[in-house]
mmCIF file of C-alpha atoms in Angstrom:
data_model
loop_
_atom_site.group_PDB
_atom_site.id
_atom_site.type_symbol
_atom_site.label_atom_id
_atom_site.label_comp_id
_atom_site.label_asym_id
_atom_site.label_seq_id
_atom_site.Cartn_x
_atom_site.Cartn_y
_atom_site.Cartn_z
ATOM 1 C CA MET A 1 -19.030 -4.417 -9.090
ATOM 2 C CA ARG A 2 -20.899 -1.425 -7.802
ATOM 3 C CA LYS A 3 -22.118 1.635 -9.618
ATOM 4 C CA GLY A 4 -24.470 3.806 -7.655
ATOM 5 C CA GLY A 5 -24.864 0.917 -5.200
ATOM 6 C CA GLU A 6 -26.055 -1.649 -7.744
ATOM 7 C CA MET A 7 -24.357 -4.974 -8.456
ATOM 8 C CA ARG A 8 -23.603 -5.492 -12.140
ATOM 9 C CA GLU A 9 -25.065 -8.670 -13.632
ATOM 10 C CA GLU A 10 -24.563 -9.690 -17.235
ATOM 11 C CA ASP A 11 -25.485 -12.572 -19.480
ATOM 12 C CA ASN A 12 -22.348 -14.337 -20.618
ATOM 13 C CA GLU A 13 -23.917 -16.446 -23.360
ATOM 14 C CA GLY A 14 -22.591 -15.765 -26.829
ATOM 15 C CA VAL A 15 -19.911 -13.389 -25.562
ATOM 16 C CA VAL A 16 -16.484 -13.622 -27.189
ATOM 17 C CA MET A 17 -13.272 -12.517 -25.489
ATOM 18 C CA ALA A 18 -11.602 -9.476 -27.021
ATOM 19 C CA ASN A 19 -8.569 -10.033 -29.235
ATOM 20 C CA ASP A 20 -6.998 -6.631 -28.654
ATOM 21 C CA PHE A 21 -6.607 -4.126 -25.852
ATOM 22 C CA PHE A 22 -8.909 -1.166 -25.297
ATOM 23 C CA TRP A 23 -7.133 1.769 -26.921
ATOM 24 C CA SER A 24 -7.508 5.260 -25.539
ATOM 25 C CA TYR A 25 -6.655 8.405 -27.482
ATOM 26 C CA THR A 26 -6.685 10.646 -24.433
ATOM 27 C CA ASP A 27 -4.276 11.006 -21.523
ATOM 28 C CA GLU A 28 -4.760 8.928 -18.398
ATOM 29 C CA PRO A 29 -7.547 10.382 -16.239
ATOM 30 C CA HIS A 30 -5.763 10.961 -12.939
ATOM 31 C CA ALA A 31 -3.647 14.038 -13.615
ATOM 32 C CA SER A 32 -6.611 16.076 -14.828
ATOM 33 C CA ARG A 33 -8.829 14.898 -11.964
ATOM 34 C CA ARG A 34 -6.062 15.762 -9.488
ATOM 35 C CA ARG A 35 -5.948 19.329 -10.806
ATOM 36 C CA GLN A 36 -9.727 19.645 -10.628
ATOM 37 C CA ILE A 37 -9.933 18.332 -7.072
ATOM 38 C CA LEU A 38 -7.061 20.476 -5.802
ATOM 39 C CA SER A 39 -8.558 23.598 -7.341
ATOM 40 C CA GLN A 40 -11.815 22.889 -5.514
ATOM 41 C CA TYR A 41 -10.409 21.337 -2.328
ATOM 42 C CA PRO A 42 -6.870 22.684 -1.743
ATOM 43 C CA GLN A 43 -6.979 21.338 1.836
ATOM 44 C CA ILE A 44 -6.251 17.890 0.413
ATOM 45 C CA LYS A 45 -2.598 18.937 0.269
ATOM 46 C CA GLU A 46 -2.608 18.713 4.061
ATOM 47 C CA LEU A 47 -2.869 14.917 3.657
ATOM 48 C CA PHE A 48 0.437 14.728 1.764
ATOM 49 C CA GLY A 49 3.435 13.217 3.539
ATOM 50 C CA PRO A 50 4.663 10.082 5.292
ATOM 51 C CA ASP A 51 2.762 7.705 7.553
ATOM 52 C CA PRO A 52 4.547 8.050 10.945
ATOM 53 C CA PHE A 53 3.548 4.523 11.953
ATOM 54 C CA ALA A 54 4.779 2.794 8.782
ATOM 55 C CA PHE A 55 8.064 1.594 10.276
ATOM 56 C CA PHE A 56 6.342 0.111 13.320
ATOM 57 C CA LYS A 57 3.720 -1.705 11.235
ATOM 58 C CA ILE A 58 6.338 -3.165 8.913
ATOM 59 C CA ALA A 59 8.601 -4.221 11.789
ATOM 60 C CA VAL A 60 5.743 -6.109 13.471
ATOM 61 C CA VAL A 61 4.810 -8.018 10.306
ATOM 62 C CA VAL A 62 8.415 -8.852 9.410
ATOM 63 C CA SER A 63 9.131 -10.124 12.939
ATOM 64 C CA LEU A 64 5.930 -12.181 13.054
ATOM 65 C CA GLN A 65 6.567 -13.817 9.691
ATOM 66 C CA LEU A 66 10.206 -14.657 10.383
ATOM 67 C CA CYS A 67 9.304 -16.099 13.800
ATOM 68 C CA THR A 68 6.610 -18.229 12.147
ATOM 69 C CA ALA A 69 9.130 -19.511 9.597
ATOM 70 C CA ILE A 70 11.508 -20.519 12.390
ATOM 71 C CA ILE A 71 8.758 -22.250 14.370
ATOM 72 C CA LEU A 72 7.802 -24.294 11.285
ATOM 73 C CA HIS A 73 11.345 -25.549 10.617
ATOM 74 C CA ASP A 74 10.335 -29.155 11.334
ATOM 75 C CA ALA A 75 6.616 -28.995 10.450
ATOM 76 C CA GLY A 76 4.961 -31.388 8.016
ATOM 77 C CA TRP A 77 4.463 -30.145 4.481
ATOM 78 C CA LEU A 78 0.654 -30.204 4.647
ATOM 79 C CA LYS A 79 0.665 -28.194 7.871
ATOM 80 C CA MET A 80 3.159 -25.769 6.379
ATOM 81 C CA LEU A 81 1.070 -25.295 3.229
ATOM 82 C CA ALA A 82 -2.079 -24.683 5.265
ATOM 83 C CA ILE A 83 -0.385 -22.101 7.494
ATOM 84 C CA ALA A 84 1.232 -20.485 4.467
ATOM 85 C CA TYR A 85 -2.128 -20.067 2.714
ATOM 86 C CA PHE A 86 -4.294 -19.042 5.651
ATOM 87 C CA PHE A 87 -1.726 -16.989 7.579
ATOM 88 C CA GLY A 88 1.656 -16.370 5.984
ATOM 89 C CA SER A 89 0.163 -15.314 2.653
ATOM 90 C CA PHE A 90 -1.616 -12.402 4.335
ATOM 91 C CA LEU A 91 1.613 -11.282 5.999
ATOM 92 C CA ASN A 92 3.760 -11.473 2.880
ATOM 93 C CA HIS A 93 1.163 -9.766 0.723
ATOM 94 C CA ASN A 94 0.942 -7.070 3.362
ATOM 95 C CA LEU A 95 4.700 -6.601 3.027
ATOM 96 C CA PHE A 96 4.490 -6.514 -0.753
ATOM 97 C CA LEU A 97 2.014 -3.660 -0.451
ATOM 98 C CA ALA A 98 4.192 -2.018 2.200
ATOM 99 C CA ILE A 99 6.933 -1.992 -0.451
ATOM 100 C CA HIS A 100 4.407 -0.393 -2.800
ATOM 101 C CA GLU A 101 3.811 2.298 -0.175
ATOM 102 C CA LEU A 102 7.558 2.801 0.275
ATOM 103 C CA SER A 103 8.085 3.156 -3.473
ATOM 104 C CA HIS A 104 6.202 6.454 -3.094
ATOM 105 C CA ASN A 105 8.397 7.492 -0.115
ATOM 106 C CA LEU A 106 5.458 7.357 2.286
ATOM 107 C CA ALA A 107 7.272 6.192 5.433
ATOM 108 C CA PHE A 108 9.987 8.856 5.620
ATOM 109 C CA SER A 109 10.528 12.235 4.020
ATOM 110 C CA THR A 110 14.071 11.196 3.069
ATOM 111 C CA PRO A 111 13.923 8.794 0.068
ATOM 112 C CA VAL A 112 16.964 6.726 1.074
ATOM 113 C CA TYR A 113 15.337 5.754 4.373
ATOM 114 C CA ASN A 114 12.352 4.406 2.439
ATOM 115 C CA ARG A 115 14.711 2.311 0.309
ATOM 116 C CA TRP A 116 16.320 0.769 3.371
ATOM 117 C CA LEU A 117 12.945 0.067 4.936
ATOM 118 C CA GLY A 118 11.798 -1.491 1.657
ATOM 119 C CA ILE A 119 14.791 -3.832 1.710
ATOM 120 C CA PHE A 120 13.900 -4.756 5.292
ATOM 121 C CA ALA A 121 10.231 -5.359 4.377
ATOM 122 C CA ASN A 122 11.429 -7.506 1.477
ATOM 123 C CA LEU A 123 13.178 -10.052 3.730
ATOM 124 C CA PRO A 124 10.249 -12.440 4.470
ATOM 125 C CA ILE A 125 9.199 -12.399 0.796
ATOM 126 C CA GLY A 126 12.217 -14.579 0.058
ATOM 127 C CA VAL A 127 13.363 -13.058 -3.241
ATOM 128 C CA PRO A 128 14.756 -9.531 -3.803
ATOM 129 C CA MET A 129 12.259 -7.222 -5.506
ATOM 130 C CA SER A 130 11.856 -3.986 -3.544
ATOM 131 C CA ILE A 131 14.247 -1.743 -5.491
ATOM 132 C CA THR A 132 13.340 -3.108 -8.924
ATOM 133 C CA PHE A 133 9.639 -2.821 -8.159
ATOM 134 C CA GLN A 134 9.996 0.891 -7.443
ATOM 135 C CA LYS A 135 11.581 1.567 -10.835
ATOM 136 C CA TYR A 136 8.766 -0.038 -12.786
ATOM 137 C CA HIS A 137 5.961 1.064 -10.506
ATOM 138 C CA LEU A 138 6.721 4.764 -10.775
ATOM 139 C CA GLU A 139 6.601 4.377 -14.551
ATOM 140 C CA HIS A 140 3.186 2.744 -14.175
ATOM 141 C CA HIS A 141 1.974 5.946 -12.498
ATOM 142 C CA ARG A 142 3.585 8.392 -14.877
ATOM 143 C CA PHE A 143 2.819 6.414 -18.045
ATOM 144 C CA GLN A 144 -0.361 4.547 -17.129
ATOM 145 C CA GLY A 145 -1.344 2.234 -19.965
ATOM 146 C CA VAL A 146 1.342 3.556 -22.317
ATOM 147 C CA ASP A 147 2.309 0.882 -24.817
ATOM 148 C CA GLY A 148 5.798 -0.470 -24.190
ATOM 149 C CA ILE A 149 6.327 1.454 -20.938
ATOM 150 C CA ASP A 150 3.643 0.428 -18.416
ATOM 151 C CA MET A 151 4.683 -3.093 -17.452
ATOM 152 C CA ASP A 152 1.572 -3.534 -15.326
ATOM 153 C CA VAL A 153 -0.277 -4.328 -18.574
ATOM 154 C CA PRO A 154 -0.151 -8.007 -19.699
ATOM 155 C CA SER A 155 1.885 -8.846 -22.769
ATOM 156 C CA CYS A 156 0.310 -9.857 -26.071
ATOM 157 C CA THR A 157 1.817 -13.319 -25.604
ATOM 158 C CA GLU A 158 -0.022 -13.777 -22.298
ATOM 159 C CA ALA A 159 -3.265 -12.570 -23.830
ATOM 160 C CA GLN A 160 -2.985 -14.897 -26.823
ATOM 161 C CA PHE A 161 -2.548 -17.980 -24.634
ATOM 162 C CA VAL A 162 -5.055 -17.060 -21.908
ATOM 163 C CA THR A 163 -8.300 -17.439 -23.844
ATOM 164 C CA ASN A 164 -10.748 -19.489 -21.768
ATOM 165 C CA THR A 165 -11.878 -20.236 -18.220
ATOM 166 C CA ILE A 166 -9.256 -22.914 -17.547
ATOM 167 C CA SER A 167 -6.316 -20.904 -18.865
ATOM 168 C CA LYS A 168 -7.527 -17.818 -16.970
ATOM 169 C CA ALA A 169 -7.665 -19.838 -13.739
ATOM 170 C CA ILE A 170 -4.108 -21.087 -14.342
ATOM 171 C CA TRP A 171 -2.998 -17.536 -15.144
ATOM 172 C CA VAL A 172 -4.488 -16.270 -11.865
ATOM 173 C CA ILE A 173 -2.664 -18.973 -9.876
ATOM 174 C CA PHE A 174 0.657 -17.962 -11.420
ATOM 175 C CA GLN A 175 -0.070 -14.251 -11.926
ATOM 176 C CA LEU A 176 2.669 -13.227 -9.483
ATOM 177 C CA PHE A 177 5.254 -14.821 -11.799
ATOM 178 C CA PHE A 178 3.860 -12.958 -14.807
ATOM 179 C CA TYR A 179 3.761 -9.735 -12.805
ATOM 180 C CA ALA A 180 7.376 -10.141 -11.673
ATOM 181 C CA LEU A 181 8.941 -11.523 -14.850
ATOM 182 C CA ARG A 182 7.057 -9.514 -17.492
ATOM 183 C CA PRO A 183 9.171 -6.340 -17.165
ATOM 184 C CA LEU A 184 12.409 -8.325 -17.091
ATOM 185 C CA PHE A 185 11.613 -9.767 -20.533
ATOM 186 C CA LEU A 186 9.800 -6.849 -22.171
ATOM 187 C CA LYS A 187 11.641 -3.833 -20.738
ATOM 188 C CA PRO A 188 14.757 -4.937 -18.859
ATOM 189 C CA LYS A 189 16.639 -2.304 -16.895
ATOM 190 C CA PRO A 190 20.280 -2.710 -15.927
ATOM 191 C CA PRO A 191 20.638 -3.378 -12.194
ATOM 192 C CA GLY A 192 22.148 -0.595 -10.160
ATOM 193 C CA TYR A 193 23.885 -0.162 -6.839
ATOM 194 C CA TRP A 194 20.684 -0.492 -4.808
ATOM 195 C CA GLU A 195 19.618 -3.698 -6.525
ATOM 196 C CA PHE A 196 22.867 -5.299 -5.400
ATOM 197 C CA ILE A 197 22.271 -4.103 -1.831
ATOM 198 C CA ASN A 198 18.754 -5.559 -1.994
ATOM 199 C CA LEU A 199 20.165 -8.841 -3.340
ATOM 200 C CA ALA A 200 22.946 -9.048 -0.753
ATOM 201 C CA ASN A 201 20.599 -8.513 2.183
ATOM 202 C CA GLN A 202 18.103 -11.045 0.837
ATOM 203 C CA VAL A 203 20.750 -13.699 0.184
ATOM 204 C CA ALA A 204 22.135 -13.145 3.689
ATOM 205 C CA LEU A 205 18.734 -13.633 5.337
ATOM 206 C CA ASP A 206 17.894 -16.655 3.186
ATOM 207 C CA GLY A 207 21.313 -18.143 3.930
ATOM 208 C CA ILE A 208 20.872 -17.675 7.685
ATOM 209 C CA LEU A 209 17.480 -19.385 7.582
ATOM 210 C CA LEU A 210 18.829 -22.304 5.551
ATOM 211 C CA TYR A 211 21.928 -22.744 7.717
ATOM 212 C CA PHE A 212 20.274 -22.593 11.132
ATOM 213 C CA TRP A 213 16.733 -23.840 10.490
ATOM 214 C CA GLY A 214 16.812 -25.669 7.164
ATOM 215 C CA TRP A 215 14.844 -25.749 3.940
ATOM 216 C CA LYS A 216 11.382 -25.816 5.486
ATOM 217 C CA SER A 217 11.683 -22.389 7.077
ATOM 218 C CA PHE A 218 12.779 -20.929 3.754
ATOM 219 C CA ALA A 219 10.129 -22.893 1.865
ATOM 220 C CA TYR A 220 7.429 -21.492 4.145
ATOM 221 C CA LEU A 221 8.366 -17.935 3.156
ATOM 222 C CA ILE A 222 8.392 -18.775 -0.561
ATOM 223 C CA LEU A 223 5.065 -20.597 -0.279
ATOM 224 C CA SER A 224 3.545 -17.648 1.577
ATOM 225 C CA THR A 225 4.620 -15.343 -1.231
ATOM 226 C CA PHE A 226 3.439 -17.644 -4.028
ATOM 227 C CA VAL A 227 0.003 -18.595 -2.701
ATOM 228 C CA GLY A 228 -0.638 -15.037 -1.504
ATOM 229 C CA GLY A 229 -0.123 -13.757 -5.030
ATOM 230 C CA GLY A 230 -2.325 -16.287 -6.804
ATOM 231 C CA MET A 231 -5.814 -17.632 -6.153
ATOM 232 C CA HIS A 232 -6.094 -15.666 -2.947
ATOM 233 C CA PRO A 233 -8.471 -12.926 -1.772
ATOM 234 C CA MET A 234 -5.708 -10.366 -1.293
ATOM 235 C CA ALA A 235 -4.379 -10.966 -4.812
ATOM 236 C CA GLY A 236 -7.675 -9.796 -6.231
ATOM 237 C CA HIS A 237 -6.306 -6.263 -6.241
ATOM 238 C CA PHE A 238 -3.992 -7.167 -9.142
ATOM 239 C CA ILE A 239 -7.104 -7.580 -11.296
ATOM 240 C CA SER A 240 -9.459 -5.086 -9.682
ATOM 241 C CA GLU A 241 -7.187 -2.069 -10.058
ATOM 242 C CA HIS A 242 -7.082 -1.655 -13.841
ATOM 243 C CA TYR A 243 -8.797 -4.533 -15.654
ATOM 244 C CA VAL A 244 -11.573 -3.005 -17.723
ATOM 245 C CA PHE A 245 -15.006 -4.322 -16.806
ATOM 246 C CA ASN A 246 -16.522 -1.009 -17.945
ATOM 247 C CA PRO A 247 -15.027 0.348 -21.216
ATOM 248 C CA GLU A 248 -15.479 3.906 -19.970
ATOM 249 C CA GLN A 249 -13.306 3.414 -16.858
ATOM 250 C CA GLU A 250 -9.722 2.202 -16.496
ATOM 251 C CA THR A 251 -9.035 2.422 -12.741
ATOM 252 C CA TYR A 252 -11.274 0.929 -10.049
ATOM 253 C CA SER A 253 -11.349 1.222 -6.278
ATOM 254 C CA TYR A 254 -12.189 -1.455 -3.724
ATOM 255 C CA TYR A 255 -13.953 -0.387 -0.532
ATOM 256 C CA GLY A 256 -13.929 -3.632 1.436
ATOM 257 C CA PRO A 257 -12.475 -4.816 4.758
ATOM 258 C CA LEU A 258 -9.192 -6.135 3.339
ATOM 259 C CA ASN A 259 -8.018 -2.539 2.990
ATOM 260 C CA LEU A 260 -7.140 -2.806 6.665
ATOM 261 C CA MET A 261 -4.485 -5.411 5.805
ATOM 262 C CA THR A 262 -3.263 -3.978 2.514
ATOM 263 C CA TRP A 263 -2.245 -0.385 3.253
ATOM 264 C CA CYS A 264 -5.593 0.702 1.749
ATOM 265 C CA VAL A 265 -4.385 -0.069 -1.768
ATOM 266 C CA GLY A 266 -8.039 -0.690 -2.582
ATOM 267 C CA TYR A 267 -8.547 3.078 -2.732
ATOM 268 C CA HIS A 268 -6.906 2.896 -6.108
ATOM 269 C CA ASN A 269 -8.521 5.794 -7.924
ATOM 270 C CA GLU A 270 -7.691 7.934 -4.923
ATOM 271 C CA HIS A 271 -4.129 6.577 -4.890
ATOM 272 C CA HIS A 272 -3.489 7.327 -8.560
ATOM 273 C CA ASP A 273 -5.027 10.761 -8.157
ATOM 274 C CA PHE A 274 -2.831 11.493 -5.128
ATOM 275 C CA PRO A 275 0.175 9.136 -4.891
ATOM 276 C CA ARG A 276 1.759 11.431 -2.253
ATOM 277 C CA ILE A 277 -0.983 10.578 0.255
ATOM 278 C CA PRO A 278 -0.280 7.502 2.440
ATOM 279 C CA GLY A 279 -2.767 4.652 2.447
ATOM 280 C CA ASN A 280 -4.074 5.378 5.937
ATOM 281 C CA LYS A 281 -5.373 8.763 4.731
ATOM 282 C CA LEU A 282 -6.728 7.875 1.290
ATOM 283 C CA HIS A 283 -10.255 7.424 2.619
ATOM 284 C CA LYS A 284 -10.236 11.120 3.511
ATOM 285 C CA VAL A 285 -9.872 12.023 -0.171
ATOM 286 C CA LYS A 286 -13.200 10.356 -0.906
ATOM 287 C CA GLU A 287 -14.749 12.017 2.148
ATOM 288 C CA ILE A 288 -13.570 15.478 1.093
ATOM 289 C CA ALA A 289 -14.415 15.138 -2.618
ATOM 290 C CA PRO A 290 -17.145 12.469 -2.793
ATOM 291 C CA GLU A 291 -18.636 13.719 -6.050
ATOM 292 C CA TYR A 292 -15.487 12.675 -7.923
ATOM 293 C CA TYR A 293 -15.638 9.043 -6.772
ATOM 294 C CA GLU A 294 -19.177 8.000 -5.891
ATOM 295 C CA GLY A 295 -20.207 7.813 -9.557
ATOM 296 C CA LEU A 296 -17.348 5.462 -10.450
ATOM 297 C CA ASP A 297 -17.637 1.688 -10.566
ATOM 298 C CA SER A 298 -16.023 0.075 -7.515
ATOM 299 C CA TYR A 299 -15.809 -3.263 -5.699
ATOM 300 C CA LYS A 300 -16.550 -4.602 -2.249
ATOM 301 C CA SER A 301 -15.001 -8.069 -2.721
ATOM 302 C CA TRP A 302 -11.663 -8.998 -4.271
ATOM 303 C CA SER A 303 -12.687 -12.670 -4.276
ATOM 304 C CA GLN A 304 -15.666 -11.745 -6.421
ATOM 305 C CA VAL A 305 -13.348 -9.878 -8.800
ATOM 306 C CA ILE A 306 -11.257 -13.028 -9.289
ATOM 307 C CA TYR A 307 -14.426 -15.058 -9.883
ATOM 308 C CA MET A 308 -15.741 -12.500 -12.394
ATOM 309 C CA TYR A 309 -12.407 -12.424 -14.235
ATOM 310 C CA ILE A 310 -12.285 -16.188 -14.598
ATOM 311 C CA MET A 311 -15.943 -16.822 -15.417
ATOM 312 C CA ASP A 312 -16.794 -13.786 -17.572
ATOM 313 C CA ARG A 313 -16.099 -14.892 -21.140
ATOM 314 C CA SER A 314 -15.599 -11.333 -22.336
ATOM 315 C CA ILE A 315 -12.806 -10.580 -19.837
ATOM 316 C CA GLY A 316 -9.161 -11.606 -20.164
ATOM 317 C CA PRO A 317 -5.615 -10.211 -20.321
ATOM 318 C CA PHE A 318 -6.650 -7.989 -23.241
ATOM 319 C CA SER A 319 -9.118 -6.257 -20.902
ATOM 320 C CA ARG A 320 -6.749 -3.385 -20.211
ATOM 321 C CA MET A 321 -6.614 0.189 -21.459
ATOM 322 C CA LYS A 322 -3.597 1.134 -23.540
ATOM 323 C CA ARG A 323 -2.481 4.355 -25.186
ATOM 324 C CA LYS A 324 0.413 5.612 -27.244
ATOM 325 C CA LEU A 325 3.015 7.857 -25.625
ATOM 326 C CA SER A 326 1.949 11.476 -25.871
ATOM 327 C CA LYS A 327 4.400 14.330 -26.257
ATOM 328 C CA LYS A 328 3.167 15.819 -22.959
ATOM 329 C CA SER A 329 4.285 12.671 -21.073
ATOM 330 C CA THR A 330 7.891 12.812 -22.285
#
């Protein structure tokens, strides 16, 4: 972790993991910082709007991943696992973060076009999630850390079981399952029309793969999704974004090279401050208003974040900021 260019080093001996979340009695920091920055730098509004190249980028990744799945229809399992971890995982995680981008309508000005593109980007992931993700993710922005609403925050059950290095390592490996299933258990939403469209398109693609190329092609896609969301460099953003390593800060940015493959989701403070700015322009926010970001803790390695999370005895699922719902948020 960096603060003013220095790497944080701490002695872990004698440290006990927290048994409750960090509780904040103020609103989340992004809305107020957004107002301050816009009052000082109104030209930032010129960055708002869709990324004109989003469709092309998504189409290339989807085509490449589906072609790889077809090519591997008769590959050995060890070869398939290796390609899934070192290649397919990067593609599927890229698509997951493309869906994140589309949840903010950052490919087209017309929301419905973003939904259709999200369903298309969802295809190589193997399971339908694009439409449901948008519902919960927009709540994460509007109600960041709010108890019972922000499903990005781990449950108390997770935190009570994940209490040491071994259990944290297991949790990281399976964190994609917790991330996906947590809202369905804690705050289920009835499926709507678009969820069924998402499901129908996904089942159709999966069925075509199974019928013409067999289980291995489908398994490759599922493996790519699973390993890319676990003990994997790109999955470090799940932890780096909001896990509290500094009690005075609840959102953290990552300024490393993997931003090039992840729609610049690493610029996470900038993203929460300005969710209407596409990833390929978020770096300009920091360039225009550097004084608002250079004093904040940030990362240069997602792999290091995973290592710190597992090995730091004081850090665990309780290392998240929570707050009660304020009247202003309703």
